[in-house]
Coordinates of C-alpha atoms and ligand atoms in Angstrom, one line a residue:
X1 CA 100.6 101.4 83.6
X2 CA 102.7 103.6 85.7
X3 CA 103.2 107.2 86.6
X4 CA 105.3 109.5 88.4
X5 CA 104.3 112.6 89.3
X6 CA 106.2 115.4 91.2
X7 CA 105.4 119.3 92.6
X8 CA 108.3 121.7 93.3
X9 CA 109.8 121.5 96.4
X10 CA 108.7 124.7 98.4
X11 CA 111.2 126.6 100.2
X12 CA 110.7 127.0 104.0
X13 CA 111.3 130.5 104.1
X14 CA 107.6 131.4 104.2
X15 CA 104.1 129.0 104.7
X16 CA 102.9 127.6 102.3
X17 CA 100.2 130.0 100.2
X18 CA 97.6 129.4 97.6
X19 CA 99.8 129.2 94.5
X20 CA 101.7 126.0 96.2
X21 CA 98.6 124.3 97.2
X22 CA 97.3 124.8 93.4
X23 CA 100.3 122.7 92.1
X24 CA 100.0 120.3 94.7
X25 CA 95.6 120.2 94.3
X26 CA 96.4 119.7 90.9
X27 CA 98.8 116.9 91.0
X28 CA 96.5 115.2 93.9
X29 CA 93.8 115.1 91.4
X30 CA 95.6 113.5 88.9
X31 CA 97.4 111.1 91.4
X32 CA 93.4 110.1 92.3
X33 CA 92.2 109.7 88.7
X34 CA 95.5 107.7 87.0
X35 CA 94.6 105.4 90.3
X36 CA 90.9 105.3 89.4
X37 CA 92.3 103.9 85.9
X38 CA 93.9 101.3 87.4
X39 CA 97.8 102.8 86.7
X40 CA 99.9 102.5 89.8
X41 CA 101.1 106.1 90.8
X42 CA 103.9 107.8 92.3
X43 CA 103.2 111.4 93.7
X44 CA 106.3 113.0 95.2
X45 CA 106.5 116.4 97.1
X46 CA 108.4 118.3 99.8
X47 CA 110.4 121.3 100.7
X48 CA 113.5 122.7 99.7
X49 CA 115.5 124.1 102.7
X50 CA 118.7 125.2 101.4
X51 CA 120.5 128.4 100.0
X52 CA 120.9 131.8 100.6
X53 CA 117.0 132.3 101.0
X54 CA 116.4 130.2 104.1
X55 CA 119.9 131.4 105.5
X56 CA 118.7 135.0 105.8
X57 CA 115.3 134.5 106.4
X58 CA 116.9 132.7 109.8
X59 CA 118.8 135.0 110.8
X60 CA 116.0 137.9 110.2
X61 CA 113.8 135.5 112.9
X62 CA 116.5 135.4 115.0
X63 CA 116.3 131.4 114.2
X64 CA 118.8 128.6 113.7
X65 CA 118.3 127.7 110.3
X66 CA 117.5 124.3 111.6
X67 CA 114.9 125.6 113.6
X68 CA 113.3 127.8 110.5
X69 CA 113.2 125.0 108.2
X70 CA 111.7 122.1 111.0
X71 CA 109.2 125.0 111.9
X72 CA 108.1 125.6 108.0
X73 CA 108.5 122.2 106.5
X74 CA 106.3 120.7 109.0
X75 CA 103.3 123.6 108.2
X76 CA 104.2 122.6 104.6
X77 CA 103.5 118.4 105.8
X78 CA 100.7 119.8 108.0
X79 CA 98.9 121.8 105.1
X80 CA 99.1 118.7 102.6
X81 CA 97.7 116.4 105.1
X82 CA 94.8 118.8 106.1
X83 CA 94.2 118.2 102.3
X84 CA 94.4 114.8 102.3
X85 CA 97.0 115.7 99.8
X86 CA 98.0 111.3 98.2
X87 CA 101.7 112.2 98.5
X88 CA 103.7 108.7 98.4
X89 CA 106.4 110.2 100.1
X90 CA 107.7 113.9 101.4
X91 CA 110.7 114.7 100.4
X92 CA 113.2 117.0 102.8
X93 CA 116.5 118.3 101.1
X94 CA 118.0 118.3 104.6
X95 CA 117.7 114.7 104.7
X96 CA 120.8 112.3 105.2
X97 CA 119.8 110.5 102.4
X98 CA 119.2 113.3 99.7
X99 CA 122.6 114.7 100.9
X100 CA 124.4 111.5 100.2
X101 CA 122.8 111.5 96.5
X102 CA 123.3 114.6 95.9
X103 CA 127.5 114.2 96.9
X104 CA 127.6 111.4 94.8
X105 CA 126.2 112.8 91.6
X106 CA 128.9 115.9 92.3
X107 CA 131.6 113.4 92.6
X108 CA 130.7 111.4 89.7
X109 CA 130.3 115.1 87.6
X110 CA 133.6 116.5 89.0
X111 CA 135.7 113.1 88.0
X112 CA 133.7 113.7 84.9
X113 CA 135.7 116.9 84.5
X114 CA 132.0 118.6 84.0
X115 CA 133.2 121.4 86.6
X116 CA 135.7 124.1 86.9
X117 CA 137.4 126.6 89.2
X118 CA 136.4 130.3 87.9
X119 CA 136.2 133.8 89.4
X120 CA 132.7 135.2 89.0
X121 CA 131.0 138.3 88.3
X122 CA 127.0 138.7 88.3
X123 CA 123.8 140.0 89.2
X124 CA 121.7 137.8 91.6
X125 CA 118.1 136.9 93.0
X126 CA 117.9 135.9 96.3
X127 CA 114.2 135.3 95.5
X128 CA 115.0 133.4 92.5
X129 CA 117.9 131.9 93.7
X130 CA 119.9 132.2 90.5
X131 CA 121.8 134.7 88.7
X132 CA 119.3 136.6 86.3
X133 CA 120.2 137.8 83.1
X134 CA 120.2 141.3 81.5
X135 CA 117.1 140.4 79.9
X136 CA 115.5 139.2 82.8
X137 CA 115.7 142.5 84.5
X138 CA 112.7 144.9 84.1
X139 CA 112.8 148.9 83.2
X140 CA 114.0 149.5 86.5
X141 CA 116.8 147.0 86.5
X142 CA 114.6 144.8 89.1
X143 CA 113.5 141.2 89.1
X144 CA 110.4 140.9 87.0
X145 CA 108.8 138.2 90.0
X146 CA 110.2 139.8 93.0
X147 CA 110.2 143.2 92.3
X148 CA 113.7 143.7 93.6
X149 CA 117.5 144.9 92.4
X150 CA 119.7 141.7 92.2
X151 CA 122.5 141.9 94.4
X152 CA 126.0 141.9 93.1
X153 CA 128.1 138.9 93.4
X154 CA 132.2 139.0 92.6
X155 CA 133.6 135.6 93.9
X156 CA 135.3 132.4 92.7
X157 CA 133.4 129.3 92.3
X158 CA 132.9 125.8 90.7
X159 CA 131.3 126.1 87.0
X160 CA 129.3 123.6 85.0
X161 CA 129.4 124.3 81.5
X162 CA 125.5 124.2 80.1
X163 CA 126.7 125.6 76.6
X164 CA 128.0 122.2 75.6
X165 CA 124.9 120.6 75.6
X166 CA 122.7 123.6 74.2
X167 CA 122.5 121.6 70.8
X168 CA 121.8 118.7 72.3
X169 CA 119.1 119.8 74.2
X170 CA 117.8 122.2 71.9
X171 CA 117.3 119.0 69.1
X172 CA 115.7 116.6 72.0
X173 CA 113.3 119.4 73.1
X174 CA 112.5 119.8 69.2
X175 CA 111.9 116.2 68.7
X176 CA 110.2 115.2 72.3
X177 CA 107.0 116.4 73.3
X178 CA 108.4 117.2 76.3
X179 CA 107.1 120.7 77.7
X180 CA 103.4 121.3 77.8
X181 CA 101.8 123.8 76.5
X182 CA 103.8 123.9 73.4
X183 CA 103.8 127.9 74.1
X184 CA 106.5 127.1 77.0
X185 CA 108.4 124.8 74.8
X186 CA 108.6 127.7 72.0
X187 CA 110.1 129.5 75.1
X188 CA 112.3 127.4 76.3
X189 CA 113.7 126.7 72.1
X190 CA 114.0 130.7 71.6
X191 CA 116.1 130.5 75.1
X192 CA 118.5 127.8 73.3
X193 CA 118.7 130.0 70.4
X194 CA 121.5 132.4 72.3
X195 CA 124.6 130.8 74.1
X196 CA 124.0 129.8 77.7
X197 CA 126.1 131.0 80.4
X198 CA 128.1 128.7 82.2
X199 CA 125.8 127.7 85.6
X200 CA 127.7 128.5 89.0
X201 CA 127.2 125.2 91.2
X202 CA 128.8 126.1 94.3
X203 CA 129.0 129.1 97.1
X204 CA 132.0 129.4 99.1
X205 CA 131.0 128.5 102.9
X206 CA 132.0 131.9 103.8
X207 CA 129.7 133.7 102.7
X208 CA 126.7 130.8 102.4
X209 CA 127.4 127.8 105.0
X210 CA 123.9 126.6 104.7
X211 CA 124.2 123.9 101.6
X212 CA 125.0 120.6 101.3
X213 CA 128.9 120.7 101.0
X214 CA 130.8 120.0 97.4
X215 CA 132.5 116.3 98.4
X216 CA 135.7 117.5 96.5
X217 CA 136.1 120.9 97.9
X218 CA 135.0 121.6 101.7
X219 CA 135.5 125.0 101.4
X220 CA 132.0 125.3 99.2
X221 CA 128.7 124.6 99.6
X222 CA 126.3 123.4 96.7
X223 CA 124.2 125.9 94.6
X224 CA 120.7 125.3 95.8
X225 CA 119.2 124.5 92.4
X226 CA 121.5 122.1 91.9
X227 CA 120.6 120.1 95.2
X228 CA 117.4 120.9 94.8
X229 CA 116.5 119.3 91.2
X230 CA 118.0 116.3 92.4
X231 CA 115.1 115.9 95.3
X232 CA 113.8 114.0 92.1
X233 CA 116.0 111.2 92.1
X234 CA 116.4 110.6 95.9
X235 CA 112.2 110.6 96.5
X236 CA 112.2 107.3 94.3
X237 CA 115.0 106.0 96.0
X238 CA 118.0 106.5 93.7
X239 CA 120.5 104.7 93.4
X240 CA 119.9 102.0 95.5
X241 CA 116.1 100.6 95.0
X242 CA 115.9 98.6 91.7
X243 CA 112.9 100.2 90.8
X244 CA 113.7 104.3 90.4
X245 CA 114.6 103.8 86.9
X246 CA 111.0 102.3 86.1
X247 CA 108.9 105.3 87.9
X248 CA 112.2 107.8 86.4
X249 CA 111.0 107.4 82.9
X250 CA 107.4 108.1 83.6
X251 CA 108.4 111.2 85.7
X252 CA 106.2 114.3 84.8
X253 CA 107.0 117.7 86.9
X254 CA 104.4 119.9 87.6
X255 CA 105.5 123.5 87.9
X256 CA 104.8 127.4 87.7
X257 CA 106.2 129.1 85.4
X258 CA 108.3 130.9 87.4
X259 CA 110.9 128.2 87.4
X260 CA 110.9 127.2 83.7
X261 CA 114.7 127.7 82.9
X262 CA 115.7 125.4 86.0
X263 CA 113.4 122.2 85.1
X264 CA 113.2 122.9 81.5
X265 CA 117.2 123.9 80.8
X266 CA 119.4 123.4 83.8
X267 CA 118.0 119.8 84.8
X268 CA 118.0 117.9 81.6
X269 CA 121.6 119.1 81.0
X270 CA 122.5 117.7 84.5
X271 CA 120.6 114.5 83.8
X272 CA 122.2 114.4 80.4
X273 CA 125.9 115.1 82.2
X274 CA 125.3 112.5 85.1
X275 CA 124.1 110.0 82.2
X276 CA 120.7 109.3 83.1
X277 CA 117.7 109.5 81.5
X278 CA 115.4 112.4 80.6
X279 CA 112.4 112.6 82.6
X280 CA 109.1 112.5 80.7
X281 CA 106.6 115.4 80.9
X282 CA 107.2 118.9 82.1
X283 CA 104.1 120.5 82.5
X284 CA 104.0 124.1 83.4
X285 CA 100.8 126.4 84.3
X286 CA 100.8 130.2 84.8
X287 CA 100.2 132.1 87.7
X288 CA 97.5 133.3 90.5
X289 CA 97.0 136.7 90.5
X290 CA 95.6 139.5 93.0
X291 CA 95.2 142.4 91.2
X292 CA 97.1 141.2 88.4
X293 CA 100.1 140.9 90.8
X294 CA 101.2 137.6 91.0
X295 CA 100.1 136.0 94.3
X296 CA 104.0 135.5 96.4
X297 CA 105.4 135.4 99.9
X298 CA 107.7 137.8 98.6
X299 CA 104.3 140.7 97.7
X300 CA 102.5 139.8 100.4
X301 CA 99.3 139.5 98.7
X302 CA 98.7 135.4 99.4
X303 CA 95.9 133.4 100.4
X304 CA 95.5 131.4 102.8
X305 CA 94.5 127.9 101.2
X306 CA 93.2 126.2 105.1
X307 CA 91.7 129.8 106.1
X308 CA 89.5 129.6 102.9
X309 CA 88.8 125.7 102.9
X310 CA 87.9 126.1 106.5
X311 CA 84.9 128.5 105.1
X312 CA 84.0 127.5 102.4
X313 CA 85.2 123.6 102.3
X314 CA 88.1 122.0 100.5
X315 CA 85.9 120.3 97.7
X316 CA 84.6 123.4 96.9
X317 CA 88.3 125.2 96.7
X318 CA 89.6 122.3 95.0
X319 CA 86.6 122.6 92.1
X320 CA 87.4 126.2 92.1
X321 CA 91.2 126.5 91.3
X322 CA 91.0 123.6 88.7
X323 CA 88.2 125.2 86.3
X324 CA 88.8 128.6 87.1
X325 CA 92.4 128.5 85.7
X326 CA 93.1 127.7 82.5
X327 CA 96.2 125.3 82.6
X328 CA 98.9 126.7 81.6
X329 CA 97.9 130.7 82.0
X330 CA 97.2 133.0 84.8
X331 CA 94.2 133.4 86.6
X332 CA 93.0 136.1 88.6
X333 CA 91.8 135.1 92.4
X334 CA 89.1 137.2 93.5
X335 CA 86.3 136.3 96.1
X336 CA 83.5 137.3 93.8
X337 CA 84.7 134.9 91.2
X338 CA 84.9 132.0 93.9
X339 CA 81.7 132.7 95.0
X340 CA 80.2 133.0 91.8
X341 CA 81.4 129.5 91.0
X342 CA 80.6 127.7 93.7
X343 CA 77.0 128.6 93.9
X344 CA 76.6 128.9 89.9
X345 CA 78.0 125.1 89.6
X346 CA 78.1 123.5 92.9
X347 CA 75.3 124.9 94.7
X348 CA 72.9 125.5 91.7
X349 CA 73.9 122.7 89.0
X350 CA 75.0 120.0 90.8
X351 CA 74.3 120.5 94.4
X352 CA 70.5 120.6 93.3
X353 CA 70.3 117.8 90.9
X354 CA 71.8 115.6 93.7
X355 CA 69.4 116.9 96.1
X356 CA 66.3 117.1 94.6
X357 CA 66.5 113.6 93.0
X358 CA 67.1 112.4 96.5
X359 CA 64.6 113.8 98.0
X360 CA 62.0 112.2 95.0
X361 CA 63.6 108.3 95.9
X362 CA 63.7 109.2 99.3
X363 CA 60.0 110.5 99.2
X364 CA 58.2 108.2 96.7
X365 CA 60.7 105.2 96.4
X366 CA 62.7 105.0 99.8
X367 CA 64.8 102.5 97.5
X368 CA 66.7 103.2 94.7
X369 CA 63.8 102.2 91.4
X370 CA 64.3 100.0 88.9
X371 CA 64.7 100.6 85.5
X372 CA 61.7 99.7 83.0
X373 CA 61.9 100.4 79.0
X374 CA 64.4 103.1 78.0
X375 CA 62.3 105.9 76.0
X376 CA 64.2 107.8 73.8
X377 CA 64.2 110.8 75.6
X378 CA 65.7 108.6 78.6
X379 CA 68.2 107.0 75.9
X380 CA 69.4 110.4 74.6
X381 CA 70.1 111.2 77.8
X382 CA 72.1 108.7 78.6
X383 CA 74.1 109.6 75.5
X384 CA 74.5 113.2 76.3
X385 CA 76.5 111.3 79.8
X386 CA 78.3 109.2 77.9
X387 CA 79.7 111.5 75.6
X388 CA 80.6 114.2 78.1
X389 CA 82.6 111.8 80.1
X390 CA 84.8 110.9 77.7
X391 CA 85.6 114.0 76.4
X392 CA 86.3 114.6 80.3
X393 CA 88.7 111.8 80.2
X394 CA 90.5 112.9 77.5
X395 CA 91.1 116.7 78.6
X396 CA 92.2 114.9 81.7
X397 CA 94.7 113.1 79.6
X398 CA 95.4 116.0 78.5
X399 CA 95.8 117.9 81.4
X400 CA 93.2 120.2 80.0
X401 CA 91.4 120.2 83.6
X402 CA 89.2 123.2 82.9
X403 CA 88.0 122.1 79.9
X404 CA 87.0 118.6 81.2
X405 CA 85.2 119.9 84.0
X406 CA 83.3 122.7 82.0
X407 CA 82.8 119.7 79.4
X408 CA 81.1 117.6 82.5
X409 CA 78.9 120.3 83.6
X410 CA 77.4 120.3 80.1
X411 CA 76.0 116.7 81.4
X412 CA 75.2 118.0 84.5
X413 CA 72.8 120.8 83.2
X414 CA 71.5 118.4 80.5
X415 CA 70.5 116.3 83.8
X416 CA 68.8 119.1 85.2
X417 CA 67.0 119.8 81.9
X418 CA 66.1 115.6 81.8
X419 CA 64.9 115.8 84.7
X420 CA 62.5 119.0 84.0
X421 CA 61.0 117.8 81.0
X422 CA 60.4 113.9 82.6
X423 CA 58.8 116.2 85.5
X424 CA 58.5 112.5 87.8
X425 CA 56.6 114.3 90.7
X426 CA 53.9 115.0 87.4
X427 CA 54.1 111.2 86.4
X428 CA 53.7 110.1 90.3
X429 CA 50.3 112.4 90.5
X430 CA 49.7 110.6 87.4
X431 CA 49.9 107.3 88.6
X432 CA 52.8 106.7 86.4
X433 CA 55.0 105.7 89.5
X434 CA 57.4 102.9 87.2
X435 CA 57.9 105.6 84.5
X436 CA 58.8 107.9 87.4
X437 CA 61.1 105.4 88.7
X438 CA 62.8 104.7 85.4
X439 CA 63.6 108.4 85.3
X440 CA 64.7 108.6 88.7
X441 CA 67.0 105.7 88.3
X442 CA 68.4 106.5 85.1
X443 CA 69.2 110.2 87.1
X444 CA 70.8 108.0 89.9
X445 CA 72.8 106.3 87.8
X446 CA 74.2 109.3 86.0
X447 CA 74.8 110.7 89.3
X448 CA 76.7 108.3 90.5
X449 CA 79.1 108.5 87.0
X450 CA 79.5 112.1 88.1
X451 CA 80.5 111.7 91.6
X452 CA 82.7 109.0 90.1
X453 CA 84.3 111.0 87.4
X454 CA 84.4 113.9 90.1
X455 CA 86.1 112.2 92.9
X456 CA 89.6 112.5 91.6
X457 CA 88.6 116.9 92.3
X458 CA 86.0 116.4 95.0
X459 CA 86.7 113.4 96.7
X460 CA 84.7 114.2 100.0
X461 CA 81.4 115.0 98.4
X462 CA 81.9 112.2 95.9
X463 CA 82.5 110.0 98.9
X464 CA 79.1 111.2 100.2
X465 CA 77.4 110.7 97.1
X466 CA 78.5 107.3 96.8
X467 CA 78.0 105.7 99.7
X468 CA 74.2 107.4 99.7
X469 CA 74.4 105.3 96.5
X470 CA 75.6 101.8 98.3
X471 CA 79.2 102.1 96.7
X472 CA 81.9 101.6 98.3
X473 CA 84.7 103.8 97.6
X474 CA 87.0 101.2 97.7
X475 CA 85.6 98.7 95.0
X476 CA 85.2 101.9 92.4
X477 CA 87.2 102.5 89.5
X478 CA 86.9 104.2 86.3
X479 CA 85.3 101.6 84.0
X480 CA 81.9 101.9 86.5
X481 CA 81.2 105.8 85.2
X482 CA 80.3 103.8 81.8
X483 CA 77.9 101.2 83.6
X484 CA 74.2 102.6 84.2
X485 CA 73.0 99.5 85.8
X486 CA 75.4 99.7 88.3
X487 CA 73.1 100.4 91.6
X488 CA 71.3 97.9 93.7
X489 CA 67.7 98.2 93.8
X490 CA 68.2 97.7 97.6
X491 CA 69.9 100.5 98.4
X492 CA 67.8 102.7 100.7
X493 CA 68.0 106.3 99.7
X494 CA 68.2 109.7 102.5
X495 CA 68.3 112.6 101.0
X496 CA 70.8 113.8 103.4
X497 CA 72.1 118.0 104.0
X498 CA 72.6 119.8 100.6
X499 CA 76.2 118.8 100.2
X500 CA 76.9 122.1 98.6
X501 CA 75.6 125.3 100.1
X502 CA 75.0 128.3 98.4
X503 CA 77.6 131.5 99.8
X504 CA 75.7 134.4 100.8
X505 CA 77.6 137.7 99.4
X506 CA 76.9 139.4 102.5
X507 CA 78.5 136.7 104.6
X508 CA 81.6 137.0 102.7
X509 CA 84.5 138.5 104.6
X510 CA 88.0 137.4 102.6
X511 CA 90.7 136.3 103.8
X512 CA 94.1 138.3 101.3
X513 CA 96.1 138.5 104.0
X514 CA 99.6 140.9 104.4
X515 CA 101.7 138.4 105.2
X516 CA 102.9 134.9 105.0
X517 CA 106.3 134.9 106.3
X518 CA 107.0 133.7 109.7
Ligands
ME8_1 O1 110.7 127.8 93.4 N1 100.6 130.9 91.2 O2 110.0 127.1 95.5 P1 108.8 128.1 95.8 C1 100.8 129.6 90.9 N2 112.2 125.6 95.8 N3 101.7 128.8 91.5 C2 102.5 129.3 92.4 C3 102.4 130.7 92.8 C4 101.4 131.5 92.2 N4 101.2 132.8 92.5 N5 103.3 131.0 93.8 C5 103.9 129.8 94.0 C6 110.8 127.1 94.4 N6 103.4 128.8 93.2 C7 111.9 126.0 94.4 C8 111.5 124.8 93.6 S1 111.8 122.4 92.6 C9 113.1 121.3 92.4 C10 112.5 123.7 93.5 C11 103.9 127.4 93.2 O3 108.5 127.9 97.2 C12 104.3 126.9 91.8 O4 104.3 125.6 91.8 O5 109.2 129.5 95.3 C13 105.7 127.4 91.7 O6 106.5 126.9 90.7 C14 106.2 127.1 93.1 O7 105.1 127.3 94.0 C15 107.4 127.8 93.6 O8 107.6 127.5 94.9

């Protein structure tokens, strides 16, 4: 089985916030779990470093834009590989060889006859990068996302025509399970219910000169959405390696909802113009909030993803922004919700149940007990397990990540209740040492098909666990989280620190800074 999985590229006019690193956390997990399954997986991501955005954002730093986008796309590499982010490969839309793709598929369009010479009247987002709509416009005539007037453009430029296609697309999108959650798709169909504009694909180089030129006319510079979506192609190395079109038809883009029309209307129409397949999956989730503002560059209400992980550790954000948001909606980031998480779940639930049956093998055992006859209390338990992980693989097939996780800590809690009501320090002061060893290694056993089943979200931790457990990371995949006689009665067992503190309130000082931009 394969996979291809893909975040927005992020512009470079700003560092890279909490809202990119969700996208990218989340397609890092995924990229972790499909390869716990066995599937071979290819996780694309990158900055875009085009377009009027980056050009003016230069010039207001007194910066080449060469030097602005070097600067930021390399915090953006930095960030990702702080995170241990699984990237296959990061993408840059300056590079030679996404240029030359992206001048061939204009070529191949033009001699198409898919463009025309028009003059051009419109509103525009610089923030957006795209003309907006009268409907896009809020009560006071302003982006709805950027909270600013669009600026008026008059000029002549090179038109695609989306409208021919709108029927096309509009019967696909109805007959493709295409856009997840189906609540995006109903957007994108109600969208394709009214004639679509025709999409302006080029800027003349005298007002914009940073783009990737049009090959047919040197006078004009691409639009940066239409460079941009083709970062998808070139990062799998189209046209020339054999093998894009195998990963292509497993592609799945994971976005914000922010830039539904591009991914959902503009880039199937270009792939359907250029004659290439559709990709497979879009899958969109809502936004952070502060204050029910969304979280932006552009606000300056952002968090700082390393600030926080540096605090509070990059497991524990990484647990965090998967179950706290609801895939698909918007969440609201506040520190008293982080904290309450982390200590209700990581700290309390699982952080404890690790420790404390540790600290039993560690004290009574020193090796990890054997097993003796199951009673049923000890086999229900193990059933409760089972049952929760697979209902955690499927919302993960599902991409229904908080679900799965609040569906695992179900198991997790039942584990702390197991291990209550078997009370083994009572059955040790009983002399009932092998009954307290059964218990203890059936607890060992479901902890290790946690921290298995968790690693794809907390991969450090789960790295911990195992190894305390004599696994190496290396020989584990998925099929292990059903096997519960899985550990060596060999392995010596050290309780080690708690591996997930509790936050004390008053230590919490947070981190919403003013501003990301550079
Ligand atoms: O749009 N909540 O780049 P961008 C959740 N270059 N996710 C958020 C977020 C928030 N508050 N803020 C940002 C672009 N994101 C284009 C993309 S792709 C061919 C070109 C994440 O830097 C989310 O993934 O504005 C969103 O779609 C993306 O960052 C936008 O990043």
């Amino acid at each position: 089985m394969k996979i291809y999985l893909t975040t927005p590229i992020y512009y470079v006019n700003a560092y890279p916030h909490l809202g990119h690193a969700y996208t990218t956390i989340v397609v890092d997990v995924l990229a972790r779990f499909f390869k716990l399954k066995g599937w071979q997986v290819f996780f694309l991501t990158g900055t875009d470093e085009h377009g009027d955005k980056i050009q003016k954002t230069a010039k207001e730093k007194n910066k080449t834009p060469e030097e602005l986008v070097d600067e930021i796309s390399l915090a953006f590499k930095k960030t990702w590989d702080y995170f241990k982010i699984s990237y296959n490969y990061f993408i840059r839309t300056t590079s030679s060889s996404h240029k030359k793709v992206v001048q061939t598929l204009l070529q191949k369009l033009y001699e198409k006859g898919e463009f025309y010479l028009d003059e051009y009247e419109g509103y525009y987002c610089i923030g957006c990068e795209r003309f907006l709509t009268s409907k896009e416009l809020d009560e006071k005539g302003q982006c709805q996302d950027h909270k600013v007037a669009p600026i008026y453009v008059k000029e002549k430029n090179y038109f695609f025509n989306l409208e021919k296609y709108r029927n096309w697309l509009k019967y696909y999108l109805l007959h493709h399970e295409v856009i997840y959650p189906e609540f995006y798709r109903e957007e994108v169909l109600n969208l394709l219910e009214e004639e679509l504009p025709p999409l302006c694909i080029s800027r003349p180089k005298s007002r914009l000169s940073w783009g990737i030129e049009l090959p047919f006319d040197r006078d004009y510079v691409t639009y940066v959405w239409f460079d941009a979506l083709i970062n998808y192609l070139t990062g799998i190395g189209y046209p020339e390696n054999p093998k894009w079109k195998d990963w292509w038809i497993e592609a799945h883009h994971f976005i914000a909802k922010d830039i539904l029309k591009p991914h959902a209307v503009y880039w199937p129409i270009m792939l359907k113009a250029m004659e290439l397949p559709m990709y497979k999956k879009l899958l969109v989730h809502g936004y952070w909030l502060v204050n029910k503002l969304k979280m932006s560059k552009s606000l300056g209400n952002i968090v700082e993803p390393i600030e926080i992980s540096e605090k509070y550790g990059k497991d524990q954000l990484r647990y965090f922004l998967l179950r706290e948001m609801a895939f698909g909606y918007d969440a609201e980031f506040n520190f008293s919700n982080f904290v309450q998480r982390i200590n209700a779940d990581l700290a309390n639930d699982y952080g404890n149940l690790i420790y404390r049956s540790f600290n039993l093998v560690e004290k009574y055992f020193k090796t990890i007990p054997e097993a003796s006859s199951l009673s049923p209390l000890d086999e229900e338990f193990l059933e409760t397990v089972k049952k929760a992980l697979k209902d955690y693989e499927k919302y993960f097939l599902n991409f229904q990540f908080h679900r799965a996780l609040e569906r695992l800590w179900q198991a997790i809690r039942s584990a702390n209740v197991y291990i209550d009501r078997k009370a083994p320090w009572e059955l040790i002061k009983k002399g009932a040492k092998e009954k307290a060893g059964t218990v203890l290694k059936i607890l060992l056993e479901g902890i290790k098909s946690f921290a298995i089943a968790l690693y794809p979200v907390t991969p450090e931790t789960s790295q911990i666990i195992l190894k305390t457990l004599g696994i190496n990371l290396n020989s584990v995949t998925w099929d292990m989280v059903w096997n519960f006689s899985l550990l060596s009665s060999s392995t010596t067992i050290s309780k080690g620190k708690p591996l997930f503190p509790r936050i004390e309130m008053e230590k919490l000082s947070h981190s919403i800074t003013k501003s990301s931009t550079t």
